[in-house]
């Protein structure tokens, strides 16, 4: 029973989130499977020796209630001429079996009443010593009732039965609706008996032969068939001689423990097999859900991966140094401020003091600001391109369209705080260059001498070294970026060493790549989080398959 309970929990948590995956029939199958577990499989597995439950079902006006009263020998369910007559089910059991049916273990969704039931949500429970303790009989609503609730309840009750007694008439045995239920019975291996009621006198052989051929064609040729001719009722019940064969068959099932166990085993195995099929189908649809989420995630993340690669190329091909950055670097080199930054701490402080007094920024301030603005503009442009591409990719899939429409975040634009985060990112990178220089050669004598010079100046040289791979620069720009800073570069090499400068430039570039990645990953995470919010569990399908297989094995033992 533990496996059935686990499977019930797993199925109840299935949350179809995409239109068409799973399809509406699969949604209904999941609901039906959970209901079948609740109404039959779990209760039956918890008490295999409980009385067999025979559900008397069939078409409108077939005489089900009259047949039940005739089997019991008293009026336990009210027949009538109005249709539908049985609007609420009536369950009859031996008094000694009350413990099996009074609680919510079986058909727990129906409230128990001892008097006449008032609605479809109630189950009238009646005790009768006429029945054997090993049998309970349930009078179900019509399977073809004009009332929707009655049809649904009738189907649910049939799913909860150990055996079906299907009642039809000589005029209606070929109707389409009953055969939908009979085919389902054949597919599930349910123990089934049929009753043809109200056969015109003298037509029993003809009608029964025709119905037997129809049953055989549907794989139900072994189902017992009971015939009752049209006749005058006695005290509202079918005469004993006409109902005796059916009662004897039911009593044999109830009184013979081996027969009852075989009926229960066969029906339980069929129910579990049908349930396992539903679970397998649901698992297939869950895999379709997972495939959709993976496709949505991949199509959204790919543009951001490209944006990161493009930013890394932008760093290496000199793009950052163009325009304003190049002009500020030329000012910094041309005014000699860079050399003063590198050669004299006093000179650096003098420049800062002058700037503070005059209110004008230094060339180094303008250069660093231009670097910040250049990188920020580049980052924002690449992220905007990636965001637009990701949103467009989602518009190509119905599930993506729904996510874009339902998201509280506007996924067609970069996040609102991107400018602030981009600015903070480049400033943090610039600060990281200073930390690199301060820690470089901590065990070398040159450290103290290097720190006595302008660390900021050396940081600016490293910035140019980071961006000046000249791939996208013109000849004049190469001269400004490289040749004009030769003195500063040589002085930095003299202080730290040629290999150290190359390594520091590589570390600075790697650090910038990493910071680009963190910033872009956060933008991509907006799309990931939308997919994750759907709650699609990639392992759910495997769990369903495993549980269904395990339950099949346990019941087959």
PDB file of N, CA, C and O in Angstrom, residues 313-364:
ATOM      1  N   UNK A 313      35.367  39.952 -26.727  1.00  0.00           N
ATOM      2  CA  UNK A 313      36.035  40.386 -27.959  1.00  0.00           C
ATOM      3  C   UNK A 313      36.193  41.902 -27.998  1.00  0.00           C
ATOM      4  O   UNK A 313      37.218  42.425 -28.449  1.00  0.00           O
ATOM      5  N   UNK A 314      35.165  42.600 -27.525  1.00  0.00           N
ATOM      6  CA  UNK A 314      35.226  44.058 -27.506  1.00  0.00           C
ATOM      7  C   UNK A 314      36.394  44.554 -26.657  1.00  0.00           C
ATOM      8  O   UNK A 314      37.033  45.557 -26.981  1.00  0.00           O
ATOM      9  N   UNK A 315      36.651  43.852 -25.558  1.00  0.00           N
ATOM     10  CA  UNK A 315      37.772  44.228 -24.693  1.00  0.00           C
ATOM     11  C   UNK A 315      39.092  44.043 -25.425  1.00  0.00           C
ATOM     12  O   UNK A 315      40.011  44.865 -25.319  1.00  0.00           O
ATOM     13  N   UNK A 316      39.192  42.984 -26.212  1.00  0.00           N
ATOM     14  CA  UNK A 316      40.471  42.633 -26.827  1.00  0.00           C
ATOM     15  C   UNK A 316      40.746  43.369 -28.149  1.00  0.00           C
ATOM     16  O   UNK A 316      41.895  43.440 -28.572  1.00  0.00           O
ATOM     17  N   UNK A 317      39.704  43.889 -28.806  1.00  0.00           N
ATOM     18  CA  UNK A 317      39.955  44.458 -30.125  1.00  0.00           C
ATOM     19  C   UNK A 317      40.082  45.983 -30.127  1.00  0.00           C
ATOM     20  O   UNK A 317      40.082  46.612 -31.181  1.00  0.00           O
ATOM     21  N   UNK A 318      40.185  46.587 -28.959  1.00  0.00           N
ATOM     22  CA  UNK A 318      40.405  48.025 -28.881  1.00  0.00           C
ATOM     23  C   UNK A 318      39.143  48.853 -28.960  1.00  0.00           C
ATOM     24  O   UNK A 318      39.214  50.086 -28.960  1.00  0.00           O
ATOM     25  N   UNK A 319      37.970  48.209 -29.000  1.00  0.00           N
ATOM     26  CA  UNK A 319      36.717  48.951 -29.119  1.00  0.00           C
ATOM     27  C   UNK A 319      36.532  49.944 -27.984  1.00  0.00           C
ATOM     28  O   UNK A 319      36.087  51.078 -28.197  1.00  0.00           O
ATOM     29  N   UNK A 320      36.895  49.530 -26.777  1.00  0.00           N
ATOM     30  CA  UNK A 320      36.692  50.393 -25.608  1.00  0.00           C
ATOM     31  C   UNK A 320      37.507  51.669 -25.710  1.00  0.00           C
ATOM     32  O   UNK A 320      37.113  52.728 -25.202  1.00  0.00           O
ATOM     33  N   UNK A 321      38.685  51.609 -26.362  1.00  0.00           N
ATOM     34  CA  UNK A 321      39.583  52.757 -26.397  1.00  0.00           C
ATOM     35  C   UNK A 321      39.206  53.804 -27.437  1.00  0.00           C
ATOM     36  O   UNK A 321      39.840  54.857 -27.506  1.00  0.00           O
ATOM     37  N   UNK A 322      38.205  53.566 -28.214  1.00  0.00           N
ATOM     38  CA  UNK A 322      37.872  54.503 -29.275  1.00  0.00           C
ATOM     39  C   UNK A 322      37.129  55.713 -28.709  1.00  0.00           C
ATOM     40  O   UNK A 322      36.581  55.686 -27.625  1.00  0.00           O
ATOM     41  N   UNK A 323      37.106  56.779 -29.454  1.00  0.00           N
ATOM     42  CA  UNK A 323      36.313  57.951 -29.120  1.00  0.00           C
ATOM     43  C   UNK A 323      36.804  58.684 -27.889  1.00  0.00           C
ATOM     44  O   UNK A 323      37.979  59.046 -27.766  1.00  0.00           O
ATOM     45  N   UNK A 324      35.893  58.887 -26.933  1.00  0.00           N
ATOM     46  CA  UNK A 324      36.172  59.694 -25.751  1.00  0.00           C
ATOM     47  C   UNK A 324      37.319  59.138 -24.927  1.00  0.00           C
ATOM     48  O   UNK A 324      38.167  59.876 -24.425  1.00  0.00           O
ATOM     49  N   UNK A 325      37.387  57.821 -24.787  1.00  0.00           N
ATOM     50  CA  UNK A 325      38.457  57.219 -23.988  1.00  0.00           C
ATOM     51  C   UNK A 325      39.810  57.533 -24.607  1.00  0.00           C
ATOM     52  O   UNK A 325      40.770  57.912 -23.912  1.00  0.00           O
ATOM     53  N   UNK A 326      39.921  57.417 -25.927  1.00  0.00           N
ATOM     54  CA  UNK A 326      41.180  57.695 -26.598  1.00  0.00           C
ATOM     55  C   UNK A 326      41.582  59.161 -26.431  1.00  0.00           C
ATOM     56  O   UNK A 326      42.744  59.488 -26.191  1.00  0.00           O
ATOM     57  N   UNK A 327      40.597  60.032 -26.514  1.00  0.00           N
ATOM     58  CA  UNK A 327      40.890  61.457 -26.362  1.00  0.00           C
ATOM     59  C   UNK A 327      41.394  61.761 -24.957  1.00  0.00           C
ATOM     60  O   UNK A 327      42.349  62.531 -24.771  1.00  0.00           O
ATOM     61  N   UNK A 328      40.773  61.181 -23.946  1.00  0.00           N
ATOM     62  CA  UNK A 328      41.199  61.438 -22.567  1.00  0.00           C
ATOM     63  C   UNK A 328      42.567  60.833 -22.290  1.00  0.00           C
ATOM     64  O   UNK A 328      43.358  61.379 -21.526  1.00  0.00           O
ATOM     65  N   UNK A 329      42.859  59.719 -22.898  1.00  0.00           N
ATOM     66  CA  UNK A 329      44.186  59.119 -22.735  1.00  0.00           C
ATOM     67  C   UNK A 329      45.254  60.005 -23.377  1.00  0.00           C
ATOM     68  O   UNK A 329      46.328  60.217 -22.809  1.00  0.00           O
ATOM     69  N   UNK A 330      44.936  60.557 -24.538  1.00  0.00           N
ATOM     70  CA  UNK A 330      45.875  61.470 -25.196  1.00  0.00           C
ATOM     71  C   UNK A 330      46.136  62.689 -24.323  1.00  0.00           C
ATOM     72  O   UNK A 330      47.279  63.165 -24.202  1.00  0.00           O
ATOM     73  N   UNK A 331      45.082  63.235 -23.693  1.00  0.00           N
ATOM     74  CA  UNK A 331      45.259  64.372 -22.778  1.00  0.00           C
ATOM     75  C   UNK A 331      46.158  63.990 -21.618  1.00  0.00           C
ATOM     76  O   UNK A 331      47.056  64.744 -21.213  1.00  0.00           O
ATOM     77  N   UNK A 332      45.895  62.802 -21.062  1.00  0.00           N
ATOM     78  CA  UNK A 332      46.655  62.362 -19.892  1.00  0.00           C
ATOM     79  C   UNK A 332      48.131  62.210 -20.221  1.00  0.00           C
ATOM     80  O   UNK A 332      49.012  62.617 -19.451  1.00  0.00           O
ATOM     81  N   UNK A 333      48.402  61.642 -21.394  1.00  0.00           N
ATOM     82  CA  UNK A 333      49.802  61.452 -21.795  1.00  0.00           C
ATOM     83  C   UNK A 333      50.422  62.784 -22.221  1.00  0.00           C
ATOM     84  O   UNK A 333      51.550  63.131 -21.856  1.00  0.00           O
ATOM     85  N   UNK A 334      49.671  63.587 -23.007  1.00  0.00           N
ATOM     86  CA  UNK A 334      50.207  64.819 -23.572  1.00  0.00           C
ATOM     87  C   UNK A 334      50.529  65.874 -22.528  1.00  0.00           C
ATOM     88  O   UNK A 334      51.485  66.639 -22.679  1.00  0.00           O
ATOM     89  N   UNK A 335      49.757  65.953 -21.457  1.00  0.00           N
ATOM     90  CA  UNK A 335      50.000  66.964 -20.422  1.00  0.00           C
ATOM     91  C   UNK A 335      51.095  66.562 -19.460  1.00  0.00           C
ATOM     92  O   UNK A 335      51.510  67.351 -18.608  1.00  0.00           O
ATOM     93  N   UNK A 336      51.579  65.345 -19.565  1.00  0.00           N
ATOM     94  CA  UNK A 336      52.604  64.874 -18.644  1.00  0.00           C
ATOM     95  C   UNK A 336      52.068  64.432 -17.304  1.00  0.00           C
ATOM     96  O   UNK A 336      52.831  64.050 -16.415  1.00  0.00           O
ATOM     97  N   UNK A 337      50.743  64.446 -17.150  1.00  0.00           N
ATOM     98  CA  UNK A 337      50.178  64.066 -15.853  1.00  0.00           C
ATOM     99  C   UNK A 337      50.433  62.604 -15.543  1.00  0.00           C
ATOM    100  O   UNK A 337      50.628  62.227 -14.386  1.00  0.00           O
ATOM    101  N   UNK A 338      50.452  61.753 -16.583  1.00  0.00           N
ATOM    102  CA  UNK A 338      50.693  60.333 -16.347  1.00  0.00           C
ATOM    103  C   UNK A 338      52.058  60.115 -15.717  1.00  0.00           C
ATOM    104  O   UNK A 338      52.198  59.361 -14.748  1.00  0.00           O
ATOM    105  N   UNK A 339      53.114  60.823 -16.274  1.00  0.00           N
ATOM    106  CA  UNK A 339      54.449  60.647 -15.702  1.00  0.00           C
ATOM    107  C   UNK A 339      54.499  61.140 -14.271  1.00  0.00           C
ATOM    108  O   UNK A 339      55.164  60.554 -13.416  1.00  0.00           O
ATOM    109  N   UNK A 340      53.825  62.265 -13.987  1.00  0.00           N
ATOM    110  CA  UNK A 340      53.815  62.753 -12.607  1.00  0.00           C
ATOM    111  C   UNK A 340      53.129  61.749 -11.693  1.00  0.00           C
ATOM    112  O   UNK A 340      53.545  61.536 -10.556  1.00  0.00           O
ATOM    113  N   UNK A 341      52.053  61.102 -12.199  1.00  0.00           N
ATOM    114  CA  UNK A 341      51.366  60.077 -11.404  1.00  0.00           C
ATOM    115  C   UNK A 341      52.313  58.921 -11.092  1.00  0.00           C
ATOM    116  O   UNK A 341      52.326  58.381  -9.992  1.00  0.00           O
ATOM    117  N   UNK A 342      53.116  58.578 -12.114  1.00  0.00           N
ATOM    118  CA  UNK A 342      54.005  57.436 -11.932  1.00  0.00           C
ATOM    119  C   UNK A 342      55.237  57.775 -11.102  1.00  0.00           C
ATOM    120  O   UNK A 342      55.717  56.958 -10.311  1.00  0.00           O
ATOM    121  N   UNK A 343      55.785  59.000 -11.265  1.00  0.00           N
ATOM    122  CA  UNK A 343      57.091  59.313 -10.704  1.00  0.00           C
ATOM    123  C   UNK A 343      57.026  59.992  -9.343  1.00  0.00           C
ATOM    124  O   UNK A 343      58.007  59.995  -8.614  1.00  0.00           O
ATOM    125  N   UNK A 344      55.935  60.586  -8.978  1.00  0.00           N
ATOM    126  CA  UNK A 344      55.950  61.388  -7.762  1.00  0.00           C
ATOM    127  C   UNK A 344      54.622  61.321  -7.044  1.00  0.00           C
ATOM    128  O   UNK A 344      53.605  61.766  -7.559  1.00  0.00           O
ATOM    129  N   UNK A 345      54.663  60.783  -5.854  1.00  0.00           N
ATOM    130  CA  UNK A 345      53.471  60.804  -5.008  1.00  0.00           C
ATOM    131  C   UNK A 345      53.095  62.239  -4.690  1.00  0.00           C
ATOM    132  O   UNK A 345      51.921  62.607  -4.650  1.00  0.00           O
ATOM    133  N   UNK A 346      54.124  63.087  -4.458  1.00  0.00           N
ATOM    134  CA  UNK A 346      53.869  64.495  -4.176  1.00  0.00           C
ATOM    135  C   UNK A 346      53.158  65.159  -5.337  1.00  0.00           C
ATOM    136  O   UNK A 346      52.217  65.931  -5.166  1.00  0.00           O
ATOM    137  N   UNK A 347      53.599  64.849  -6.561  1.00  0.00           N
ATOM    138  CA  UNK A 347      52.958  65.419  -7.742  1.00  0.00           C
ATOM    139  C   UNK A 347      51.499  64.999  -7.841  1.00  0.00           C
ATOM    140  O   UNK A 347      50.634  65.794  -8.223  1.00  0.00           O
ATOM    141  N   UNK A 348      51.202  63.740  -7.481  1.00  0.00           N
ATOM    142  CA  UNK A 348      49.824  63.262  -7.539  1.00  0.00           C
ATOM    143  C   UNK A 348      48.942  64.030  -6.575  1.00  0.00           C
ATOM    144  O   UNK A 348      47.844  64.460  -6.897  1.00  0.00           O
ATOM    145  N   UNK A 349      49.476  64.225  -5.363  1.00  0.00           N
ATOM    146  CA  UNK A 349      48.691  64.970  -4.378  1.00  0.00           C
ATOM    147  C   UNK A 349      48.543  66.435  -4.783  1.00  0.00           C
ATOM    148  O   UNK A 349      47.506  67.050  -4.534  1.00  0.00           O
ATOM    149  N   UNK A 350      49.593  67.003  -5.442  1.00  0.00           N
ATOM    150  CA  UNK A 350      49.490  68.383  -5.904  1.00  0.00           C
ATOM    151  C   UNK A 350      48.385  68.516  -6.953  1.00  0.00           C
ATOM    152  O   UNK A 350      47.600  69.465  -6.931  1.00  0.00           O
ATOM    153  N   UNK A 351      48.310  67.556  -7.885  1.00  0.00           N
ATOM    154  CA  UNK A 351      47.256  67.594  -8.904  1.00  0.00           C
ATOM    155  C   UNK A 351      45.873  67.497  -8.277  1.00  0.00           C
ATOM    156  O   UNK A 351      44.937  68.183  -8.682  1.00  0.00           O
ATOM    157  N   UNK A 352      45.746  66.632  -7.271  1.00  0.00           N
ATOM    158  CA  UNK A 352      44.444  66.479  -6.616  1.00  0.00           C
ATOM    159  C   UNK A 352      44.057  67.753  -5.868  1.00  0.00           C
ATOM    160  O   UNK A 352      42.893  68.159  -5.866  1.00  0.00           O
ATOM    161  N   UNK A 353      45.046  68.368  -5.192  1.00  0.00           N
ATOM    162  CA  UNK A 353      44.769  69.599  -4.453  1.00  0.00           C
ATOM    163  C   UNK A 353      44.352  70.709  -5.408  1.00  0.00           C
ATOM    164  O   UNK A 353      43.404  71.452  -5.149  1.00  0.00           O
ATOM    165  N   UNK A 354      45.047  70.806  -6.549  1.00  0.00           N
ATOM    166  CA  UNK A 354      44.703  71.822  -7.548  1.00  0.00           C
ATOM    167  C   UNK A 354      43.284  71.610  -8.065  1.00  0.00           C
ATOM    168  O   UNK A 354      42.506  72.555  -8.219  1.00  0.00           O
ATOM    169  N   UNK A 355      42.958  70.358  -8.329  1.00  0.00           N
ATOM    170  CA  UNK A 355      41.610  70.043  -8.816  1.00  0.00           C
ATOM    171  C   UNK A 355      40.562  70.413  -7.787  1.00  0.00           C
ATOM    172  O   UNK A 355      39.486  70.924  -8.126  1.00  0.00           O
ATOM    173  N   UNK A 356      40.884  70.149  -6.504  1.00  0.00           N
ATOM    174  CA  UNK A 356      39.918  70.458  -5.450  1.00  0.00           C
ATOM    175  C   UNK A 356      39.697  71.956  -5.323  1.00  0.00           C
ATOM    176  O   UNK A 356      38.576  72.431  -5.114  1.00  0.00           O
ATOM    177  N   UNK A 357      40.786  72.736  -5.458  1.00  0.00           N
ATOM    178  CA  UNK A 357      40.685  74.186  -5.305  1.00  0.00           C
ATOM    179  C   UNK A 357      39.970  74.803  -6.506  1.00  0.00           C
ATOM    180  O   UNK A 357      39.103  75.671  -6.381  1.00  0.00           O
ATOM    181  N   UNK A 358      40.327  74.342  -7.703  1.00  0.00           N
ATOM    182  CA  UNK A 358      39.754  74.938  -8.912  1.00  0.00           C
ATOM    183  C   UNK A 358      38.396  74.358  -9.274  1.00  0.00           C
ATOM    184  O   UNK A 358      37.663  74.946 -10.069  1.00  0.00           O
ATOM    185  N   UNK A 359      38.085  73.160  -8.719  1.00  0.00           N
ATOM    186  CA  UNK A 359      36.821  72.498  -9.058  1.00  0.00           C
ATOM    187  C   UNK A 359      36.864  71.808 -10.386  1.00  0.00           C
ATOM    188  O   UNK A 359      35.828  71.369 -10.888  1.00  0.00           O
ATOM    189  N   UNK A 360      38.028  71.717 -11.004  1.00  0.00           N
ATOM    190  CA  UNK A 360      38.144  71.051 -12.304  1.00  0.00           C
ATOM    191  C   UNK A 360      38.768  69.669 -12.113  1.00  0.00           C
ATOM    192  O   UNK A 360      39.758  69.529 -11.386  1.00  0.00           O
ATOM    193  N   UNK A 361      38.204  68.630 -12.769  1.00  0.00           N
ATOM    194  CA  UNK A 361      38.788  67.291 -12.636  1.00  0.00           C
ATOM    195  C   UNK A 361      40.125  67.213 -13.342  1.00  0.00           C
ATOM    196  O   UNK A 361      40.381  67.938 -14.300  1.00  0.00           O
ATOM    197  N   UNK A 362      40.971  66.321 -12.872  1.00  0.00           N
ATOM    198  CA  UNK A 362      42.265  66.102 -13.504  1.00  0.00           C
ATOM    199  C   UNK A 362      42.085  65.268 -14.755  1.00  0.00           C
ATOM    200  O   UNK A 362      41.025  64.670 -14.988  1.00  0.00           O
ATOM    201  N   UNK A 363      43.149  65.229 -15.563  1.00  0.00           N
ATOM    202  CA  UNK A 363      43.099  64.399 -16.771  1.00  0.00           C
ATOM    203  C   UNK A 363      42.890  62.942 -16.422  1.00  0.00           C
ATOM    204  O   UNK A 363      42.201  62.204 -17.143  1.00  0.00           O
ATOM    205  N   UNK A 364      43.506  62.478 -15.318  1.00  0.00           N
ATOM    206  CA  UNK A 364      43.336  61.073 -14.916  1.00  0.00           C
ATOM    207  C   UNK A 364      41.895  60.805 -14.505  1.00  0.00           C
ATOM    208  O   UNK A 364      41.338  59.742 -14.801  1.00  0.00           O
TER     209      UNK A 364
END
